[in-house]
Amino acid sequence: MESGSGGGGSGEDPDFSDPQRKKKRYHRHTARQIQELEAVFKEYPHPDEKQRNQLSRDLGLEPRQIKFWFQNRRTQMKAQHERADNCALKAENDKIRCENIAIREALRNVICPNCGGPPVGEDSYFDEQKLRMENARLKEELDRVSSMAAKYIGRPISQLPSIQPISGSSLDLSVGSFGGLPMGGPSLDLDLLPGSSASVPSLPLLTGISDMEKSLMSEVAANALEELIRLFQMNEPLWMKSPIDGREVLNLENYQRMFPKPNHLKNCDIRAETSRDSGVVIMNGLALVDMFMDSNKWAELFPTIVSRAKTIDVVTSGIVGSWSGSLQLMYAEMQVLSSLVPTRELYFLRYCQQIEQGLWAIGDVSFDLSREIQSALPYYIRKLPSGCLIQDLPNGYSKVTWVEHVEVEDKNPTHRIYWDLVHSGMAFGAERWISTLQRMCERFACLMVTTSSSRDLSAGIPSPEGRRSLMKLSQRMIKNFCTSISASSGHGWTTLSGFNDVGVRVTVHKSSDPGQPNGVVLSATTSMWLPVSPQVVFNFFRDDRTRSQWDVLSNGNSVQEVAHIANGSHPGNRISVLRALNSSQNNMLILQECCTDPSGSLVVYSPVDLPAINIAMSGEDTSYVPLLPSGFTISPDGRPDQGGGAGPSTSSNMQGSRSGGSLVTVAFQILVSSLPSAKLNMESVTTVNNLINTTVHQIKAALNYSSS
């Protein structure tokens, strides 16, 4: 009985008597059940009571077990999602923390692009108080000096108008920061930013020049011209070959011995730039003198050097019907075609004297104006006797000898990629003036001819008037482009992050001048050094076959030259009308001018609609044709020749005596909006920043490939 019941009991409940077998059976059934539940959970994470009862019957589980399993599963899924979200947020937090650290480091080392000084401190209240105290001290100093000067000259000094502050660029990008630079603060008032007009900045001027001052100016100018003529005539030991590049420079020790200046103050922070060069130009002496003595014509003759010029006063008018004996007080602003090099502003006397028949001397020299005017200039620059000697030659040519001698104090350090060019004296030296003069005289000669050159493709230009009209339109485009990239104090450049330490510089202005599109114009520029000779870079940009490698706006489309005009002896000096092939804008053409000389090269272009081109080719007035040019400037890097040895100092060998590197400036102008009241937005700045960076990368890739 016991055995039977024991056998029966052991047969009915074998799993319950053996814990290990019971556990295996439980896991086997649980795995199958979980698999079924998971399949249902994917489709119905919230099953109703009917579905739970059906699962209970199918899986052999209690309805309550089904209900709790789904609850627990939903809790597990929620926890998994929260863990994933936490990981993503932690990664984003780490990224933001790294960006904040990078921005703080950048702000510690940031330099103002306008003044070169450190950024404004966090406590602006105390900075403002310091400025007020300094202003009060300067006013006291001004009163003291004015009273002393009044005793000296015997009459009171009139009150001068206050200096008008030049507004900087504080772009309202509607974001907290961009490119590591703070962009918050007051919104940008576009009416306060300068346009493209070449107006003289609001610097204090003399209220009136007395007879005594005019007499002193005449004496200073006559002495300067006498010294200048001796500088033209003498050679060694006054002049010597530079051991670095072979250019003619002054031996300063011998110069100071021959031309002592007892009242001249010396300063270790002031350096001298001296140079002499000569060349033959295709223009007669009288025409050259007339252009030099007219400030507007002078600026037109040197559009790549003289950004602004104005005759302040005519001290003496000279002989009637001639410029001989004429003395003028002038203002000029001179530039290197890059926003990284500050412009040079100065007031100077220009004196013209006819030495003999067919021989003219034009001398420039700084004149000590009032302390207020000198202090209003952004830095110290003094022009010692400089100028040119113009000698008539047969067939309408002239030989021009040029001397440049200035003393300059660089309050703002020159950017390292332009340091050699500026400190070698090449940036503003006599070689650059002569090279530019030769090229521009050739251009004016081409402007005056009535027949087409054999190098012209002018089938679409029906008349000489149309040829001249197109050349004048292109000349205005060049002038507009040079003004747009100027580092003038009237331009408030803001530096964005870029591909190198130069970055991309942007400025914005409201355009309302005739000849420019009306609205808000955004200008952007950057500069770079390339280990390629300037001539190779120039040929790359002017070649229509390689245009698609750098013109990101062409979308890879090639261009066809419709017409061109030769405007110089060099085959690269030409004006072209281009048409983009496979483009949807059939009504839009490209006006482009390429020009080169030993001091540098330009490739400038602007979209122009077909009716405007037809107006120009018909010889009609093009002064109201809107232009918004972009382009490139190329110049030698100013570094000495690695091979050693001094070459000839003529301007024709200016590039040949230097290394093969090039300084290239890229510049774009974009019409942001045709509404005068529009504000600059983040999208426009990002677009132009990407446009510049993409162009630079494509240029580097193409030139590295072609030079390898």
XYZ file of C-alpha atoms in Angstrom:
708
model
C 0.000 0.000 0.000
C 2.727 2.300 0.962
C 4.828 1.245 -1.989
C 1.950 1.682 -4.380
C 1.004 5.037 -3.090
C 4.662 6.029 -2.986
C 5.127 4.914 -6.589
C 2.031 6.699 -7.684
C 3.075 9.834 -5.831
C 6.508 9.837 -7.387
C 5.025 9.395 -10.872
C 2.577 12.287 -10.512
C 4.914 14.916 -9.095
C 8.467 14.190 -10.318
C 9.271 17.871 -11.063
C 8.068 19.116 -7.685
C 10.171 16.578 -5.802
C 13.324 17.550 -7.805
C 14.098 21.296 -7.534
C 16.621 21.294 -10.419
C 14.172 19.704 -12.862
C 11.503 22.086 -11.685
C 13.825 25.070 -12.409
C 14.731 23.840 -15.915
C 11.098 23.288 -16.799
C 10.219 26.741 -15.499
C 12.903 28.413 -17.620
C 11.936 26.421 -20.692
C 8.359 27.498 -20.463
C 9.296 31.087 -19.494
C 11.566 31.571 -22.518
C 8.821 30.414 -24.870
C 6.246 32.519 -23.106
C 8.491 35.608 -23.126
C 9.089 35.174 -26.838
C 5.381 35.143 -27.457
C 4.805 38.110 -25.143
C 7.570 40.147 -26.842
C 5.977 39.569 -30.220
C 2.629 40.791 -28.925
C 4.253 43.735 -27.097
C 5.725 45.114 -30.338
C 2.248 45.468 -31.794
C 0.148 46.051 -28.665
C 2.152 47.529 -25.766
C -1.128 48.315 -24.000
C -3.348 45.193 -24.429
C -6.930 45.379 -23.255
C -8.611 42.820 -20.966
C -9.832 40.670 -23.818
C -6.343 40.397 -25.265
C -4.863 39.601 -21.846
C -7.371 36.747 -21.309
C -6.554 35.305 -24.726
C -2.825 35.395 -23.933
C -3.536 33.758 -20.566
C -5.265 30.833 -22.261
C -2.622 30.504 -24.989
C 0.370 30.652 -22.667
C -1.068 28.941 -19.590
C -0.544 31.986 -17.380
C -2.782 33.878 -15.069
C -4.364 37.097 -16.399
C -2.748 38.983 -13.558
C 0.675 37.634 -14.623
C 0.048 38.918 -18.143
C -1.000 42.323 -16.837
C 2.040 42.718 -14.565
C 4.433 41.515 -17.287
C 3.249 44.229 -19.676
C 3.508 46.846 -16.938
C 7.049 45.774 -16.082
C 8.004 45.676 -19.777
C 6.734 49.195 -20.367
C 8.726 50.383 -17.339
C 11.877 48.699 -18.693
C 11.460 50.317 -22.137
C 10.955 53.732 -20.561
C 14.119 53.305 -18.499
C 16.089 52.272 -21.604
C 14.897 55.346 -23.502
C 15.788 57.610 -20.592
C 19.291 56.126 -20.415
C 19.766 56.697 -24.157
C 18.528 60.286 -23.865
C 20.840 60.873 -20.917
C 23.842 59.626 -22.901
C 22.960 61.885 -25.834
C 22.478 64.907 -23.575
C 25.748 64.205 -21.793
C 27.603 64.081 -25.109
C 25.970 67.349 -26.209
C 26.854 68.915 -22.867
C 30.506 67.880 -23.258
C 30.548 69.368 -26.765
C 29.122 72.687 -25.559
C 31.601 72.769 -22.677
C 34.519 72.317 -25.122
C 33.160 75.064 -27.361
C 32.844 77.417 -24.385
C 36.440 76.729 -23.383
C 37.608 77.401 -26.950
C 35.627 80.656 -27.108
C 37.071 81.824 -23.776
C 40.598 81.120 -25.017
C 39.897 82.964 -28.271
C 38.482 85.970 -26.440
C 41.612 86.206 -24.295
C 43.772 86.553 -27.418
C 41.400 88.502 -29.668
C 42.729 91.688 -31.286
C 40.577 94.506 -32.618
C 40.930 94.569 -36.450
C 40.681 98.379 -36.495
C 43.043 99.508 -33.721
C 45.006 96.339 -32.921
C 44.241 96.711 -29.207
C 42.752 94.242 -26.724
C 38.987 93.733 -26.430
C 36.842 95.797 -24.110
C 36.941 94.560 -20.533
C 34.014 93.072 -18.753
C 33.488 96.165 -16.569
C 32.683 98.844 -19.124
C 31.720 101.356 -16.418
C 35.289 101.745 -15.151
C 36.626 101.825 -18.728
C 34.283 104.700 -19.503
C 35.388 106.566 -16.366
C 39.030 106.170 -17.381
C 38.242 107.574 -20.813
C 36.435 110.550 -19.291
C 39.418 111.295 -17.047
C 41.810 110.993 -19.976
C 39.576 113.265 -22.048
C 39.594 115.911 -19.317
C 43.381 115.702 -19.044
C 43.768 116.108 -22.817
C 41.477 119.135 -22.810
C 43.619 120.764 -20.140
C 46.716 119.993 -22.183
C 45.053 121.451 -25.279
C 44.195 124.700 -23.459
C 47.739 125.011 -22.159
C 49.323 124.389 -25.573
C 46.840 126.713 -27.280
C 47.673 129.574 -24.904
C 51.384 129.021 -25.491
C 50.880 128.915 -29.254
C 48.765 132.081 -29.147
C 51.620 133.918 -27.436
C 54.026 132.545 -30.017
C 52.126 133.515 -33.184
C 50.695 136.715 -31.759
C 47.024 135.913 -32.247
C 44.471 133.547 -30.680
C 43.903 130.172 -32.253
C 40.376 129.651 -33.532
C 38.410 126.806 -32.157
C 38.547 123.799 -34.411
C 35.544 121.598 -35.110
C 35.450 118.437 -33.104
C 36.519 115.172 -34.636
C 33.596 113.169 -35.922
C 33.801 109.607 -34.686
C 33.858 106.957 -37.343
C 31.437 104.240 -36.526
C 32.745 100.703 -36.457
C 31.007 97.610 -37.625
C 28.921 95.873 -35.012
C 26.968 93.387 -37.061
C 23.547 92.534 -35.694
C 23.454 88.839 -36.451
C 20.581 88.093 -34.088
C 22.729 85.544 -32.268
C 24.978 85.628 -29.259
C 28.267 84.993 -30.991
C 29.776 83.860 -34.245
C 33.242 82.699 -35.127
C 34.462 83.197 -31.595
C 33.755 86.958 -31.607
C 30.922 88.573 -29.647
C 28.233 89.940 -31.909
C 25.673 91.118 -29.382
C 24.957 94.685 -28.357
C 23.308 97.499 -30.283
C 21.921 96.694 -33.682
C 23.702 98.005 -36.766
C 22.503 101.311 -38.181
C 23.353 101.000 -41.846
C 23.035 104.726 -42.446
C 26.101 105.298 -40.270
C 28.399 103.114 -42.317
C 30.227 104.611 -45.289
C 29.203 103.944 -48.837
C 31.492 103.768 -51.823
C 31.921 107.493 -52.269
C 35.493 108.700 -51.936
C 34.854 111.434 -49.426
C 37.594 112.813 -47.233
C 37.135 111.742 -43.590
C 35.893 114.261 -41.076
C 39.298 115.429 -39.907
C 39.792 118.943 -38.569
C 41.131 121.351 -41.158
C 42.697 124.781 -40.954
C 39.990 127.417 -40.754
C 42.156 129.795 -42.788
C 45.758 130.051 -43.980
C 47.338 133.388 -43.209
C 49.848 135.166 -45.437
C 52.585 134.320 -42.946
C 51.701 130.603 -43.120
C 51.559 130.708 -46.920
C 54.998 132.302 -46.976
C 56.297 129.553 -44.684
C 54.708 126.867 -46.904
C 56.352 128.351 -49.984
C 59.732 128.334 -48.273
C 59.341 124.712 -47.111
C 58.232 123.578 -50.592
C 61.080 125.418 -52.373
C 63.710 123.899 -50.060
C 62.167 120.445 -50.497
C 62.215 120.736 -54.304
C 65.845 121.828 -54.239
C 66.730 118.778 -52.169
C 64.640 116.544 -54.422
C 66.457 117.684 -57.571
C 69.778 116.792 -55.951
C 68.344 113.377 -55.066
C 67.486 112.901 -58.751
C 70.964 113.881 -59.929
C 73.225 112.143 -57.390
C 74.170 108.477 -57.284
C 76.743 106.849 -55.006
C 77.518 107.306 -52.182
C 74.082 108.853 -51.541
C 72.252 106.015 -53.285
C 73.174 102.368 -53.023
C 71.873 98.978 -54.098
C 69.877 97.194 -51.433
C 71.716 94.016 -50.394
C 68.360 92.262 -50.060
C 66.657 92.850 -53.404
C 68.912 95.158 -55.439
C 66.581 98.166 -55.412
C 67.983 101.675 -55.155
C 67.715 102.956 -51.576
C 69.235 105.863 -49.698
C 72.343 105.489 -47.572
C 70.777 107.164 -44.555
C 74.073 108.070 -42.914
C 75.295 109.887 -46.008
C 71.856 111.437 -46.510
C 71.818 112.911 -43.007
C 75.333 114.207 -43.540
C 74.434 115.890 -46.867
C 70.998 117.133 -45.795
C 71.190 117.844 -42.057
C 67.917 118.647 -40.317
C 68.771 120.099 -36.894
C 65.167 120.348 -35.696
C 64.253 116.861 -36.848
C 63.304 114.617 -33.928
C 64.500 110.999 -33.909
C 62.465 108.129 -32.546
C 63.516 104.509 -32.365
C 59.956 103.438 -33.224
C 60.009 105.349 -36.524
C 61.503 103.679 -39.578
C 62.423 105.162 -42.948
C 61.327 103.864 -46.338
C 63.413 105.090 -49.278
C 63.514 104.107 -52.939
C 64.260 105.466 -56.411
C 63.198 104.133 -59.786
C 62.685 105.351 -63.343
C 60.793 104.321 -66.455
C 59.467 105.473 -69.825
C 55.725 106.104 -70.102
C 53.513 106.676 -73.140
C 52.294 110.177 -72.222
C 53.808 113.622 -72.785
C 55.103 115.742 -69.942
C 52.410 118.434 -70.022
C 49.637 115.833 -69.794
C 51.377 114.131 -66.865
C 51.841 117.424 -65.012
C 48.181 118.274 -65.519
C 47.108 114.925 -64.024
C 49.483 115.200 -61.068
C 48.306 118.687 -60.122
C 44.602 117.799 -60.270
C 43.741 115.631 -57.244
C 40.819 113.902 -58.998
C 42.866 113.064 -62.088
C 45.767 111.966 -59.892
C 43.539 109.505 -58.033
C 42.204 108.252 -61.377
C 45.767 107.763 -62.629
C 46.648 105.574 -59.609
C 43.400 103.773 -58.692
C 45.209 100.840 -57.058
C 47.340 103.088 -54.813
C 45.428 106.321 -54.141
C 42.079 105.507 -52.570
C 41.157 109.136 -51.779
C 42.653 112.525 -52.648
C 41.612 116.132 -52.242
C 43.135 119.565 -52.768
C 42.698 121.357 -49.449
C 43.948 124.763 -50.574
C 45.829 126.374 -53.473
C 48.629 128.268 -51.769
C 50.011 129.783 -54.995
C 48.532 129.335 -58.469
C 51.788 129.772 -60.395
C 52.248 131.197 -63.861
C 49.046 131.870 -65.780
C 48.369 129.077 -68.258
C 50.984 126.817 -66.696
C 51.395 124.736 -63.561
C 54.937 126.026 -63.017
C 55.197 127.650 -59.598
C 51.902 126.156 -58.385
C 51.799 125.096 -54.735
C 48.919 123.143 -53.214
C 48.083 121.741 -49.795
C 46.697 118.252 -50.418
C 45.254 115.307 -48.545
C 45.717 111.697 -49.707
C 44.975 108.214 -48.506
C 47.109 105.452 -50.012
C 46.518 101.736 -49.806
C 47.781 98.239 -50.399
C 45.061 96.103 -51.945
C 44.296 94.129 -48.802
C 42.238 94.837 -45.704
C 45.183 93.568 -43.600
C 47.392 96.585 -44.375
C 46.233 99.908 -42.883
C 45.978 102.801 -45.307
C 48.319 105.766 -45.029
C 46.700 109.164 -44.619
C 48.702 112.369 -44.767
C 48.562 116.064 -45.544
C 51.381 117.366 -47.723
C 52.489 120.214 -49.960
C 52.768 119.556 -53.712
C 54.981 121.985 -55.613
C 55.432 122.029 -59.400
C 58.312 123.742 -61.175
C 59.350 123.751 -64.834
C 63.132 123.526 -64.750
C 63.634 124.003 -68.488
C 61.817 123.339 -71.717
C 60.424 119.813 -71.572
C 61.673 119.146 -68.012
C 59.364 119.301 -64.972
C 59.827 118.563 -61.272
C 56.928 117.810 -58.924
C 57.813 117.630 -55.249
C 55.850 116.465 -52.214
C 56.731 117.186 -48.613
C 54.857 117.032 -45.320
C 53.998 120.295 -43.609
C 53.628 120.598 -39.843
C 49.960 121.381 -39.367
C 48.260 121.962 -36.038
C 48.620 119.371 -33.307
C 44.903 118.552 -33.513
C 45.114 117.621 -37.186
C 48.222 115.484 -36.723
C 46.754 113.677 -33.716
C 43.557 112.952 -35.639
C 45.489 110.833 -38.133
C 45.555 107.143 -37.126
C 49.378 106.979 -37.016
C 52.513 109.028 -37.592
C 53.715 109.351 -41.183
C 55.949 112.087 -42.526
C 56.833 112.535 -46.185
C 60.316 113.894 -46.649
C 61.199 115.467 -50.032
C 59.749 113.023 -52.576
C 58.294 113.261 -56.053
C 59.082 112.802 -59.717
C 61.161 114.332 -62.495
C 59.363 114.334 -65.856
C 61.400 114.672 -69.050
C 59.788 114.890 -72.479
C 60.942 112.344 -75.071
C 60.183 112.159 -78.800
C 56.914 110.653 -80.097
C 54.872 111.766 -77.086
C 56.720 109.642 -74.519
C 58.232 110.789 -71.221
C 60.926 109.532 -68.909
C 59.839 109.655 -65.261
C 62.254 109.345 -62.345
C 60.587 108.762 -58.995
C 61.875 109.199 -55.442
C 59.976 108.073 -52.348
C 61.176 108.967 -48.859
C 58.837 108.648 -45.881
C 59.127 108.091 -42.164
C 56.404 106.004 -40.617
C 55.544 104.697 -37.189
C 53.506 101.502 -37.266
C 51.285 101.836 -34.210
C 49.347 98.764 -35.341
C 51.544 95.755 -36.118
C 51.486 94.672 -39.743
C 50.066 91.198 -40.297
C 52.843 88.665 -40.682
C 52.037 87.656 -44.272
C 52.397 91.310 -45.399
C 55.284 92.177 -43.075
C 58.033 91.619 -45.676
C 56.204 93.516 -48.404
C 55.572 96.559 -46.196
C 58.855 96.682 -44.288
C 60.940 96.172 -47.420
C 59.477 99.419 -48.785
C 57.947 97.725 -51.825
C 54.348 98.269 -50.728
C 54.507 102.056 -51.184
C 57.871 102.362 -52.930
C 58.941 104.118 -56.128
C 58.880 100.861 -58.108
C 55.161 100.425 -57.497
C 54.417 104.028 -58.503
C 56.431 103.716 -61.740
C 54.958 100.317 -62.679
C 51.412 101.533 -62.091
C 52.080 104.753 -64.010
C 53.423 102.832 -67.020
C 50.432 100.498 -67.104
C 47.864 103.271 -66.646
C 49.460 105.450 -69.346
C 49.176 102.500 -71.729
C 45.548 102.161 -70.731
C 44.837 105.845 -71.393
C 46.600 105.543 -74.764
C 44.340 102.602 -75.677
C 41.364 104.673 -74.561
C 42.246 107.439 -77.008
C 42.833 105.318 -80.125
C 40.099 105.300 -82.764
C 40.976 101.982 -84.412
C 40.866 98.480 -83.016
C 44.046 96.624 -82.157
C 44.898 93.352 -83.867
C 44.529 91.752 -80.416
C 40.958 93.006 -80.016
C 37.927 90.787 -80.406
C 35.547 93.677 -80.957
C 33.053 92.409 -83.484
C 30.230 93.313 -81.107
C 31.566 96.857 -80.516
C 30.414 98.916 -83.507
C 32.284 102.199 -82.901
C 35.280 103.801 -81.147
C 32.781 105.540 -78.855
C 31.438 102.157 -77.777
C 34.980 100.972 -77.131
C 35.749 103.983 -74.938
C 32.427 103.680 -73.103
C 33.112 100.050 -72.229
C 36.636 100.921 -71.055
C 35.291 103.709 -68.820
C 32.714 101.333 -67.351
C 35.464 98.845 -66.591
C 37.638 101.574 -65.060
C 34.815 102.468 -62.685
C 34.501 98.782 -61.799
C 38.220 98.664 -60.890
C 37.950 101.786 -58.739
C 34.874 100.424 -56.941
C 36.638 97.125 -56.263
C 39.792 98.768 -54.878
C 37.684 100.948 -52.580
C 35.672 97.958 -51.343
C 38.747 96.122 -49.976
C 40.472 99.163 -48.518
C 41.563 99.088 -44.889
C 40.526 102.719 -44.566
C 39.496 104.029 -41.172
C 36.054 104.585 -42.698
C 35.564 100.837 -43.163
C 34.442 98.947 -40.066
C 35.796 95.466 -40.780
C 34.691 92.589 -38.568
C 36.780 89.424 -38.533
C 35.076 86.030 -38.677
C 36.661 82.625 -38.260
C 38.277 81.277 -41.398
C 40.674 78.750 -42.860
C 43.727 80.415 -41.252
C 44.663 83.082 -38.714
C 43.722 85.802 -41.218
C 40.062 84.840 -41.128
C 37.328 86.349 -43.270
C 36.665 90.075 -42.865
C 33.224 91.478 -43.555
C 31.698 94.938 -43.620
C 28.298 96.208 -44.626
C 27.071 99.511 -45.989
C 23.944 101.021 -47.427
C 24.482 101.783 -51.099
C 22.687 104.720 -52.674
C 25.352 106.061 -55.040
C 24.721 106.169 -58.793
C 26.425 103.248 -60.447
C 25.816 100.826 -57.588
C 22.788 98.655 -56.796
C 20.542 100.322 -54.241
C 20.228 98.491 -50.974
C 22.400 96.763 -48.392
C 25.769 95.517 -49.675
C 27.873 92.987 -47.781
C 31.605 92.981 -48.596
C 33.838 90.077 -47.587
C 37.547 89.541 -48.108
C 40.479 87.428 -47.016
C 44.161 87.174 -47.906
C 46.562 84.261 -48.166
C 50.113 83.384 -49.131
C 50.697 80.900 -51.941
C 54.042 79.242 -52.773
C 53.519 80.061 -56.451
C 54.898 82.954 -58.496
C 52.550 85.931 -59.050
C 52.578 85.415 -62.824
C 51.425 81.790 -62.476
C 48.582 82.850 -60.181
C 47.554 85.659 -62.558
C 47.528 83.316 -65.578
C 45.411 80.842 -63.610
C 42.742 83.433 -62.798
C 42.552 85.043 -66.243
C 42.379 81.761 -68.182
C 38.763 81.039 -69.180
C 39.510 77.312 -69.277
C 40.354 77.188 -65.555
C 37.583 79.505 -64.379
C 35.374 76.637 -63.231
C 38.122 75.617 -60.783
C 37.739 78.802 -58.711
C 34.413 80.424 -59.640
C 32.063 78.650 -57.230
C 29.131 80.734 -58.478
C 29.427 79.312 -61.994
C 28.363 75.856 -60.767
C 31.078 74.300 -62.913
C 29.868 75.917 -66.138
C 32.462 77.178 -68.590
C 32.405 80.692 -70.077
C 32.727 82.060 -73.574
C 34.379 85.367 -74.454
C 31.977 87.500 -76.469
C 34.305 90.488 -76.943
C 37.541 91.841 -75.533
C 39.650 94.997 -75.734
C 43.414 95.102 -75.290
C 44.371 97.915 -72.898
C 48.141 97.487 -72.658
C 51.232 95.933 -74.185
C 51.092 92.886 -71.917
C 48.756 90.214 -73.357
C 47.153 89.857 -69.916
C 45.964 93.474 -69.868
C 42.509 93.225 -71.374
C 38.831 93.917 -70.822
C 36.479 91.029 -71.601
C 32.768 90.465 -71.914
C 32.012 86.864 -70.928
C 28.921 84.714 -71.248
C 28.300 81.680 -69.050
C 27.461 78.565 -71.058
C 24.651 76.222 -70.019
C 23.313 78.892 -67.682
C 19.663 79.658 -67.061
C 20.435 83.404 -66.873
C 20.806 84.108 -70.576
C 20.230 87.822 -70.002
C 23.284 88.199 -67.726
C 26.875 88.723 -68.891
C 30.162 89.200 -67.027
C 32.346 92.272 -67.421
C 35.930 91.412 -66.483
C 39.209 93.312 -66.512
C 42.611 91.721 -66.062
C 45.659 93.920 -65.577
C 49.219 93.208 -64.527
C 52.514 94.979 -64.005
C 55.678 94.109 -62.040
C 54.156 95.442 -58.797
C 51.075 93.210 -58.911
C 47.994 92.070 -60.781
C 44.205 92.363 -60.675
C 41.381 90.180 -61.930
C 38.064 91.964 -61.329
C 34.641 91.014 -62.643
C 31.020 92.009 -62.193
C 27.711 90.661 -63.493
C 26.100 93.097 -65.928
C 22.792 92.553 -67.670
C 22.607 92.486 -71.466
C 20.825 95.869 -71.915
C 23.588 97.601 -69.910
C 26.299 96.023 -72.067
C 24.431 97.162 -75.169
C 24.335 100.704 -73.751
C 28.104 100.642 -73.242
C 28.853 99.179 -76.666
C 26.675 101.841 -78.264
C 28.828 104.577 -76.767
C 26.160 105.931 -74.425
C 26.635 107.156 -70.852
C 27.300 104.241 -68.475
C 27.660 106.215 -65.235
C 24.350 104.835 -63.957
C 24.965 101.188 -64.866
C 24.995 99.345 -61.487
C 28.190 97.420 -60.733
C 28.987 95.157 -57.803
C 32.498 93.847 -58.527
C 34.353 90.931 -57.003
C 37.789 89.609 -57.779
C 41.393 88.962 -56.817
C 44.563 90.936 -56.218
C 47.993 89.348 -56.601
C 51.298 90.823 -55.464
C 54.831 89.614 -54.728
C 55.333 88.537 -51.131
C 58.288 90.895 -50.614
C 60.593 88.152 -49.401
C 64.219 88.228 -50.554
C 65.387 85.965 -53.332
C 66.542 82.694 -51.838
C 69.188 82.414 -54.506
C 70.942 85.561 -53.303
C 72.435 88.272 -55.422
C 71.068 91.675 -56.257
C 69.350 92.158 -59.547
C 68.707 95.399 -61.399
C 66.491 97.951 -59.697
C 64.243 98.772 -62.619
C 60.549 98.260 -62.117
C 60.464 95.717 -64.939
C 62.419 93.325 -62.720
C 60.487 93.994 -59.542
C 59.022 90.486 -59.479
C 62.049 88.814 -60.960
C 64.270 89.828 -58.062
C 61.943 88.353 -55.453
C 61.012 84.873 -54.387
C 58.294 82.905 -56.085
C 55.635 83.385 -53.418
C 52.438 85.392 -53.931
C 50.054 87.330 -51.716
C 46.491 86.853 -52.929
C 43.419 88.731 -51.726
C 39.959 87.323 -52.477
C 36.985 89.692 -52.268
C 33.259 89.391 -52.896
C 30.418 91.901 -52.772
C 26.864 90.665 -52.341
C 23.607 92.608 -52.451
C 21.948 91.365 -49.271
C 18.690 93.237 -49.799
C 17.318 95.958 -52.045
C 15.425 97.400 -49.074
C 17.290 100.320 -47.470
C 15.904 99.470 -44.029
C 16.986 95.814 -44.123
C 19.165 94.382 -41.371
C 21.975 91.923 -41.863
C 21.107 88.397 -40.812
C 23.091 85.322 -39.872
C 22.293 83.513 -43.101
C 23.911 86.195 -45.287
C 27.125 86.224 -43.259
C 27.307 82.427 -43.195
C 26.757 82.292 -46.956
C 29.536 84.728 -47.782
C 31.863 83.098 -45.235
C 31.335 79.696 -46.838
C 31.726 81.251 -50.289
C 35.127 82.713 -49.407
C 36.393 79.557 -47.712
C 35.235 77.301 -50.555
C 36.891 79.561 -53.125
C 40.159 79.573 -51.188
C 40.220 75.780 -50.860
C 39.553 75.333 -54.581
C 42.287 77.830 -55.513
C 44.832 76.108 -53.279
C 43.928 72.680 -54.602
C 44.129 73.782 -58.236
C 47.432 75.677 -57.904
C 49.122 72.973 -55.856
C 48.184 70.486 -58.552
C 49.342 72.709 -61.401
C 52.626 73.554 -59.679
C 53.512 70.015 -58.719
